[in-house]
Amino acid sequence: MTDLFTPITLGKVDLANRIIMAPLTRCRATVDHVPTNLMVSYYSQRASAGLIIAEATMVAKGNSAFFHEPGIYSEEQVEGWRKVTDAVHAKGGKIFLQLWHGGRACHPALNNGSVPVGPSAIAIQGEVHTPEGKMPYVVPKVLKDSDMPDILEHFTKAAKNAKEAGFDGVEIHGANGYLIDQFLRDGSNHRDGEYGGDMENRARLLFEVIDEVVNVWGRGHVGLRLSPLNSFNSMKDSDPLGLLEYVLERLSEYDLAYLHLMRGDFEQKQEGDVIQTALDSYDGNLIGNMAYSFAEATQAIEDGQVDAVAFGMPFIANPDLVTRFEKGIALAQADTTTLYTHDARGYSDYPCSK
């Protein structure tokens, strides 16, 4: 019987189990976005996951959306990440890096006054945390079609740097209202031309990024994360399942390591069965994500709905989550007040079970 503890090969990467650590922004890098020794400890503690997907990582300077999130555009950052990958590999783990551009979710107060970019001149509603306190999001500068080669170059260089840093592969962040997702969905993309309008044009940037990253890594080492229903960062689409179906039918040609699909909405506003849509439209490995319990994840694997399940919050307070699942040990609860602080408390100090 296939379950969460059954080994699996995703693309060309062999995993010891199907319990995936979801990417979790934790803001423990330096102010210059360099990975720290705290991050080495944190990730190596969780190396028993079948695969660690490291947190959203800036592909280009000047695109910070969180403050103290890591980057992968400088040699110092590459060296910092290499310490992480070496530590994870020393414990027998596998780790991908999530390549990310924040787009309009970035803020001038986090980027030396630089105005963020996006597909259209539409700001995110609400406020963002900055070193100067909460501030409203700003209207982004609209990217011109002629700017797109530079965006692609950022992803290409980041993919090369991730390879140099020793990762086993990379995940392209196409979810949660960041740049690629902003182009995909018609609630944030009101442009015309080659990158706006119909689904084919709105998906153009996504597939151009995939082309570039696969060209660096080769088939079987690249994953993609999508969140068709998630309204986080003021995201919406007039036909989310139709858009997903269109994207998935094209994705099947790419021989990705996996598709990492967020099945719901952080704010529970948009509904739809994205897992079934994926089963109907996608020919490849599928990782399910968002609020799976151990029991539900086990059933989803057994029923063939997904090939693996990514857990987020449970991995924060349970570095030995795989062991706890295997032995039926109760899970510790994460301290949510320390999710985005900058020291070891609530990060690398959670104990393993005895």
Short mmCIF file of C-alpha atoms in Angstrom, two decimals:
data_model
loop_
_atom_site.label_atom_id
_atom_site.label_comp_id
_atom_site.label_asym_id
_atom_site.label_seq_id
_atom_site.Cartn_x
_atom_site.Cartn_y
_atom_site.Cartn_z
CA MET A 1 0.00 0.00 0.00
CA THR A 2 1.28 3.46 -0.91
CA ASP A 3 1.26 5.96 1.95
CA LEU A 4 3.11 9.07 3.15
CA PHE A 5 6.17 7.00 4.08
CA THR A 6 6.53 5.32 0.69
CA PRO A 7 9.59 6.57 -1.25
CA ILE A 8 8.91 8.43 -4.50
CA THR A 9 10.85 9.86 -7.40
CA LEU A 10 9.76 13.35 -8.41
CA GLY A 11 11.20 13.97 -11.84
CA LYS A 12 14.82 12.94 -11.43
CA VAL A 13 14.96 13.42 -7.65
CA ASP A 14 14.57 10.38 -5.37
CA LEU A 15 12.81 11.09 -2.06
CA ALA A 16 12.72 8.90 1.06
CA ASN A 17 9.08 9.75 1.78
CA ARG A 18 6.16 11.84 0.53
CA ILE A 19 6.07 14.31 3.42
CA ILE A 20 7.16 17.62 1.91
CA MET A 21 8.17 20.73 3.84
CA ALA A 22 6.31 23.63 2.24
CA PRO A 23 8.14 26.92 1.62
CA LEU A 24 7.77 29.14 4.69
CA THR A 25 8.94 32.74 4.80
CA ARG A 26 10.58 33.26 8.21
CA CYS A 27 12.70 36.44 7.81
CA ARG A 28 15.92 35.12 9.37
CA ALA A 29 18.33 36.28 6.65
CA THR A 30 20.48 39.39 7.10
CA VAL A 31 19.35 42.87 6.13
CA ASP A 32 21.28 42.25 2.88
CA HIS A 33 19.24 39.08 2.31
CA VAL A 34 22.11 36.67 3.00
CA PRO A 35 21.23 33.28 4.56
CA THR A 36 22.49 32.93 8.13
CA ASN A 37 23.77 30.18 10.41
CA LEU A 38 20.34 30.20 12.05
CA MET A 39 18.93 29.09 8.71
CA VAL A 40 21.52 26.34 8.47
CA SER A 41 20.33 24.95 11.81
CA TYR A 42 16.65 25.37 10.99
CA TYR A 43 16.72 23.56 7.67
CA SER A 44 19.09 20.80 8.74
CA GLN A 45 16.83 20.05 11.71
CA ARG A 46 14.04 19.27 9.21
CA ALA A 47 16.10 17.17 6.80
CA SER A 48 13.99 14.05 7.42
CA ALA A 49 11.29 15.56 5.17
CA GLY A 50 11.14 13.79 1.84
CA LEU A 51 11.85 17.19 0.30
CA ILE A 52 12.41 20.61 1.81
CA ILE A 53 11.19 23.46 -0.38
CA ALA A 54 13.11 26.43 0.95
CA GLU A 55 11.37 29.74 1.44
CA ALA A 56 10.56 32.38 -1.16
CA THR A 57 13.92 33.73 -2.29
CA MET A 58 14.50 36.97 -4.17
CA VAL A 59 15.74 36.52 -7.73
CA ALA A 60 16.77 40.17 -8.01
CA LYS A 61 17.99 43.00 -5.81
CA GLY A 62 15.46 45.67 -4.85
CA ASN A 63 12.43 43.38 -4.72
CA SER A 64 11.94 42.77 -1.01
CA ALA A 65 8.40 42.20 0.21
CA PHE A 66 9.07 40.98 3.75
CA PHE A 67 12.35 42.44 5.13
CA HIS A 68 15.12 39.96 6.00
CA GLU A 69 13.97 37.39 3.45
CA PRO A 70 16.83 35.66 1.58
CA GLY A 71 18.07 36.31 -1.93
CA ILE A 72 19.99 34.29 -4.54
CA TYR A 73 21.40 37.06 -6.75
CA SER A 74 24.80 37.67 -5.07
CA GLU A 75 27.85 35.50 -4.46
CA GLU A 76 27.53 36.05 -0.71
CA GLN A 77 23.99 34.72 -0.83
CA VAL A 78 25.12 31.71 -2.85
CA GLU A 79 27.75 30.96 -0.20
CA GLY A 80 25.18 31.30 2.56
CA TRP A 81 22.79 28.92 0.84
CA ARG A 82 25.60 26.44 0.17
CA LYS A 83 26.02 26.06 3.92
CA VAL A 84 22.33 25.23 4.15
CA THR A 85 22.36 22.67 1.35
CA ASP A 86 25.54 21.04 2.68
CA ALA A 87 23.95 20.67 6.13
CA VAL A 88 20.72 19.21 4.72
CA HIS A 89 22.60 16.79 2.48
CA ALA A 90 24.84 15.71 5.37
CA LYS A 91 21.68 14.43 7.07
CA GLY A 92 20.48 12.65 3.96
CA GLY A 93 17.88 15.26 2.97
CA LYS A 94 16.86 16.83 -0.33
CA ILE A 95 16.17 20.53 -0.80
CA PHE A 96 14.79 22.75 -3.58
CA LEU A 97 14.97 26.55 -3.64
CA GLN A 98 11.85 28.58 -4.39
CA LEU A 99 12.61 31.29 -6.97
CA TRP A 100 10.48 34.36 -6.32
CA HIS A 101 9.80 37.88 -7.52
CA GLY A 102 7.42 39.88 -5.31
CA GLY A 103 6.18 42.27 -7.99
CA ARG A 104 3.63 44.71 -6.62
CA ALA A 105 3.83 43.09 -3.16
CA CYS A 106 7.19 44.81 -2.66
CA HIS A 107 7.35 48.25 -1.04
CA PRO A 108 9.64 51.30 -1.35
CA ALA A 109 10.29 51.28 2.42
CA LEU A 110 11.88 47.85 2.02
CA ASN A 111 13.87 48.72 -1.09
CA ASN A 112 15.61 52.07 -0.56
CA GLY A 113 12.70 53.95 -2.06
CA SER A 114 12.44 51.88 -5.24
CA VAL A 115 8.86 51.63 -6.54
CA PRO A 116 7.70 48.03 -7.10
CA VAL A 117 6.74 46.71 -10.52
CA GLY A 118 3.68 44.83 -11.72
CA PRO A 119 1.59 43.99 -14.77
CA SER A 120 -0.87 46.87 -14.22
CA ALA A 121 -1.16 50.03 -12.12
CA ILE A 122 -3.25 48.36 -9.42
CA ALA A 123 -2.13 48.37 -5.79
CA ILE A 124 -2.72 45.62 -3.24
CA GLN A 125 -5.34 46.64 -0.71
CA GLY A 126 -4.17 46.95 2.87
CA GLU A 127 -0.83 47.49 4.57
CA VAL A 128 2.59 45.89 4.73
CA HIS A 129 4.99 45.65 7.68
CA THR A 130 8.12 47.76 7.16
CA PRO A 131 10.97 48.95 9.42
CA GLU A 132 9.00 52.21 9.65
CA GLY A 133 5.80 50.46 10.79
CA LYS A 134 2.75 49.44 8.81
CA MET A 135 2.40 51.29 5.52
CA PRO A 136 -0.13 51.04 2.68
CA TYR A 137 0.90 49.22 -0.46
CA VAL A 138 1.74 51.50 -3.37
CA VAL A 139 0.63 51.52 -6.98
CA PRO A 140 3.29 49.61 -8.92
CA LYS A 141 5.19 50.83 -11.94
CA VAL A 142 3.80 49.02 -14.96
CA LEU A 143 6.29 46.72 -16.62
CA LYS A 144 6.62 47.32 -20.35
CA ASP A 145 6.84 44.40 -22.76
CA SER A 146 10.41 45.56 -23.38
CA ASP A 147 11.17 45.06 -19.66
CA MET A 148 10.34 41.36 -19.75
CA PRO A 149 13.74 40.12 -20.96
CA ASP A 150 15.26 41.63 -17.82
CA ILE A 151 12.75 39.76 -15.63
CA LEU A 152 13.60 36.53 -17.43
CA GLU A 153 17.31 37.20 -16.98
CA HIS A 154 16.78 37.57 -13.22
CA PHE A 155 15.15 34.14 -13.05
CA THR A 156 17.83 32.61 -15.27
CA LYS A 157 20.67 33.97 -13.13
CA ALA A 158 18.88 32.91 -9.95
CA ALA A 159 18.43 29.39 -11.32
CA LYS A 160 22.15 29.20 -12.12
CA ASN A 161 23.05 30.52 -8.67
CA ALA A 162 20.78 27.95 -7.02
CA LYS A 163 22.60 25.22 -8.90
CA GLU A 164 25.93 26.63 -7.76
CA ALA A 165 24.62 26.71 -4.17
CA GLY A 166 24.06 22.96 -4.22
CA PHE A 167 20.28 22.65 -4.35
CA ASP A 168 18.68 19.49 -5.76
CA GLY A 169 16.31 21.56 -7.86
CA VAL A 170 14.21 24.71 -7.83
CA GLU A 171 10.55 25.61 -7.49
CA ILE A 172 9.16 28.53 -9.47
CA HIS A 173 6.84 30.63 -7.30
CA GLY A 174 3.73 31.20 -9.38
CA ALA A 175 1.37 31.60 -6.41
CA ASN A 176 0.01 33.86 -3.67
CA GLY A 177 -0.20 37.12 -5.55
CA TYR A 178 3.47 37.60 -6.44
CA LEU A 179 4.75 38.65 -9.85
CA ILE A 180 4.02 35.55 -11.95
CA ASP A 181 0.61 35.11 -10.32
CA GLN A 182 -0.09 38.82 -10.86
CA PHE A 183 0.33 38.29 -14.59
CA LEU A 184 -1.73 35.09 -14.61
CA ARG A 185 -4.92 36.39 -13.01
CA ASP A 186 -7.22 38.96 -14.58
CA GLY A 187 -7.93 40.69 -11.27
CA SER A 188 -4.38 42.09 -11.28
CA ASN A 189 -3.54 41.97 -14.99
CA HIS A 190 -5.52 44.58 -16.95
CA ARG A 191 -2.92 45.12 -19.64
CA ASP A 192 -3.13 44.45 -23.36
CA GLY A 193 -0.38 43.35 -25.70
CA GLU A 194 1.61 40.13 -25.53
CA TYR A 195 1.34 39.77 -21.74
CA GLY A 196 -2.30 40.67 -21.16
CA GLY A 197 -5.83 39.95 -22.24
CA ASP A 198 -6.61 36.28 -22.89
CA MET A 199 -5.30 33.34 -20.88
CA GLU A 200 -2.54 32.57 -23.36
CA ASN A 201 -1.07 36.05 -23.06
CA ARG A 202 -1.49 36.25 -19.28
CA ALA A 203 0.34 32.92 -18.95
CA ARG A 204 3.15 33.99 -21.28
CA LEU A 205 5.50 35.14 -18.51
CA LEU A 206 4.98 31.91 -16.55
CA PHE A 207 5.92 29.71 -19.47
CA GLU A 208 8.83 31.91 -20.49
CA VAL A 209 10.20 31.63 -16.95
CA ILE A 210 9.71 27.86 -17.00
CA ASP A 211 11.54 27.66 -20.34
CA GLU A 212 14.50 29.60 -18.97
CA VAL A 213 14.73 27.71 -15.68
CA VAL A 214 14.34 24.26 -17.28
CA ASN A 215 17.06 25.25 -19.74
CA VAL A 216 19.38 25.81 -16.76
CA TRP A 217 18.39 22.77 -14.67
CA GLY A 218 17.16 20.26 -17.22
CA ARG A 219 13.91 18.33 -17.09
CA GLY A 220 12.97 16.69 -13.83
CA HIS A 221 14.60 19.22 -11.50
CA VAL A 222 12.07 22.07 -11.69
CA GLY A 223 8.79 22.38 -9.77
CA LEU A 224 6.04 24.97 -9.90
CA ARG A 225 3.72 26.30 -7.19
CA LEU A 226 0.26 27.62 -8.09
CA SER A 227 -2.63 28.94 -5.96
CA PRO A 228 -5.63 29.43 -8.28
CA LEU A 229 -8.12 30.17 -5.48
CA ASN A 230 -6.01 32.10 -2.99
CA SER A 231 -7.17 35.69 -2.52
CA PHE A 232 -4.08 36.67 -0.50
CA ASN A 233 -2.51 39.91 -1.74
CA SER A 234 -5.85 41.06 -3.23
CA MET A 235 -5.88 38.32 -5.84
CA LYS A 236 -8.85 37.11 -7.84
CA ASP A 237 -9.73 35.80 -11.28
CA SER A 238 -12.99 35.69 -13.21
CA ASP A 239 -12.47 32.01 -14.14
CA PRO A 240 -9.88 30.44 -11.81
CA LEU A 241 -10.58 26.81 -12.72
CA GLY A 242 -10.64 27.61 -16.43
CA LEU A 243 -7.30 29.38 -16.10
CA LEU A 244 -5.88 26.46 -14.12
CA GLU A 245 -7.09 23.97 -16.72
CA TYR A 246 -5.45 25.96 -19.52
CA VAL A 247 -2.15 26.20 -17.64
CA LEU A 248 -2.13 22.53 -16.65
CA GLU A 249 -2.72 21.26 -20.14
CA ARG A 250 0.36 23.14 -21.30
CA LEU A 251 2.39 22.19 -18.24
CA SER A 252 2.08 18.50 -19.07
CA GLU A 253 4.54 19.07 -21.93
CA TYR A 254 7.34 20.20 -19.60
CA ASP A 255 8.18 17.05 -17.62
CA LEU A 256 8.41 19.04 -14.38
CA ALA A 257 9.56 17.37 -11.18
CA TYR A 258 6.18 18.26 -9.73
CA LEU A 259 3.28 20.67 -9.59
CA HIS A 260 2.78 22.06 -6.07
CA LEU A 261 -0.88 23.01 -5.89
CA MET A 262 -2.45 25.05 -3.09
CA ARG A 263 -5.99 23.73 -2.94
CA GLY A 264 -7.77 26.59 -1.18
CA ASP A 265 -7.85 30.19 -0.06
CA PHE A 266 -6.17 31.63 3.05
CA GLU A 267 -9.28 33.73 3.60
CA GLN A 268 -11.83 31.09 2.51
CA LYS A 269 -13.48 33.35 -0.06
CA GLN A 270 -13.02 31.44 -3.29
CA GLU A 271 -14.12 27.85 -3.76
CA GLY A 272 -13.48 25.16 -6.36
CA ASP A 273 -11.97 21.69 -6.66
CA VAL A 274 -8.49 22.42 -7.96
CA ILE A 275 -7.26 18.91 -7.13
CA GLN A 276 -9.87 17.32 -9.37
CA THR A 277 -9.08 19.84 -12.09
CA ALA A 278 -5.43 18.80 -11.85
CA LEU A 279 -6.31 15.11 -11.99
CA ASP A 280 -8.35 15.76 -15.13
CA SER A 281 -5.91 18.08 -16.88
CA TYR A 282 -2.34 17.43 -15.68
CA ASP A 283 -0.06 14.53 -16.50
CA GLY A 284 2.68 14.70 -13.86
CA ASN A 285 3.54 14.47 -10.18
CA LEU A 286 1.15 16.42 -7.96
CA ILE A 287 1.92 17.77 -4.47
CA GLY A 288 -1.16 18.85 -2.52
CA ASN A 289 -0.92 21.69 -0.03
CA MET A 290 -3.02 23.69 2.46
CA ALA A 291 -4.29 22.46 5.82
CA TYR A 292 -3.96 18.72 5.31
CA SER A 293 -4.10 16.67 8.50
CA PHE A 294 -2.06 13.48 8.71
CA ALA A 295 -5.21 11.40 8.26
CA GLU A 296 -6.47 13.39 5.28
CA ALA A 297 -3.04 13.39 3.65
CA THR A 298 -2.74 9.64 4.11
CA GLN A 299 -6.15 9.11 2.51
CA ALA A 300 -5.32 11.45 -0.37
CA ILE A 301 -2.18 9.43 -1.12
CA GLU A 302 -3.99 6.11 -0.86
CA ASP A 303 -6.78 7.32 -3.14
CA GLY A 304 -4.32 8.58 -5.76
CA GLN A 305 -5.52 12.17 -5.50
CA VAL A 306 -1.97 13.43 -4.95
CA ASP A 307 1.51 11.93 -5.06
CA ALA A 308 2.83 13.79 -2.01
CA VAL A 309 1.62 16.36 0.52
CA ALA A 310 3.35 19.57 1.60
CA PHE A 311 2.97 20.64 5.23
CA GLY A 312 3.68 24.19 6.34
CA MET A 313 2.78 25.18 9.90
CA PRO A 314 3.30 21.67 11.33
CA PHE A 315 6.97 21.77 10.26
CA ILE A 316 7.57 25.03 12.12
CA ALA A 317 7.12 23.60 15.62
CA ASN A 318 7.96 19.99 14.75
CA PRO A 319 11.40 19.60 13.19
CA ASP A 320 10.86 15.83 13.51
CA LEU A 321 7.43 15.89 11.87
CA VAL A 322 8.10 12.71 9.90
CA THR A 323 8.91 10.78 13.09
CA ARG A 324 5.91 12.20 14.91
CA PHE A 325 3.61 11.15 12.08
CA GLU A 326 5.19 7.70 11.93
CA LYS A 327 4.93 7.05 15.67
CA GLY A 328 1.66 8.84 16.32
CA ILE A 329 3.27 11.43 18.61
CA ALA A 330 1.22 14.56 19.31
CA LEU A 331 2.30 17.64 17.41
CA ALA A 332 3.64 20.75 19.11
CA GLN A 333 1.94 24.04 18.23
CA ALA A 334 3.83 26.94 16.66
CA ASP A 335 4.19 30.29 18.42
CA THR A 336 2.64 32.58 15.81
CA THR A 337 4.13 35.69 17.42
CA THR A 338 7.61 34.59 16.29
CA LEU A 339 6.84 33.65 12.68
CA TYR A 340 8.54 36.74 11.24
CA THR A 341 10.98 37.77 13.96
CA HIS A 342 14.72 37.59 13.43
CA ASP A 343 16.29 35.39 16.13
CA ALA A 344 16.33 31.73 17.20
CA ARG A 345 13.27 31.92 19.45
CA GLY A 346 10.35 30.23 17.76
CA TYR A 347 12.60 29.23 14.86
CA SER A 348 15.44 26.83 15.53
CA ASP A 349 14.71 26.18 19.21
CA TYR A 350 11.73 23.82 18.87
CA PRO A 351 12.76 20.45 20.38
CA CYS A 352 12.35 17.04 18.81
CA SER A 353 10.13 14.50 20.57
CA LYS A 354 11.77 12.18 23.11
#
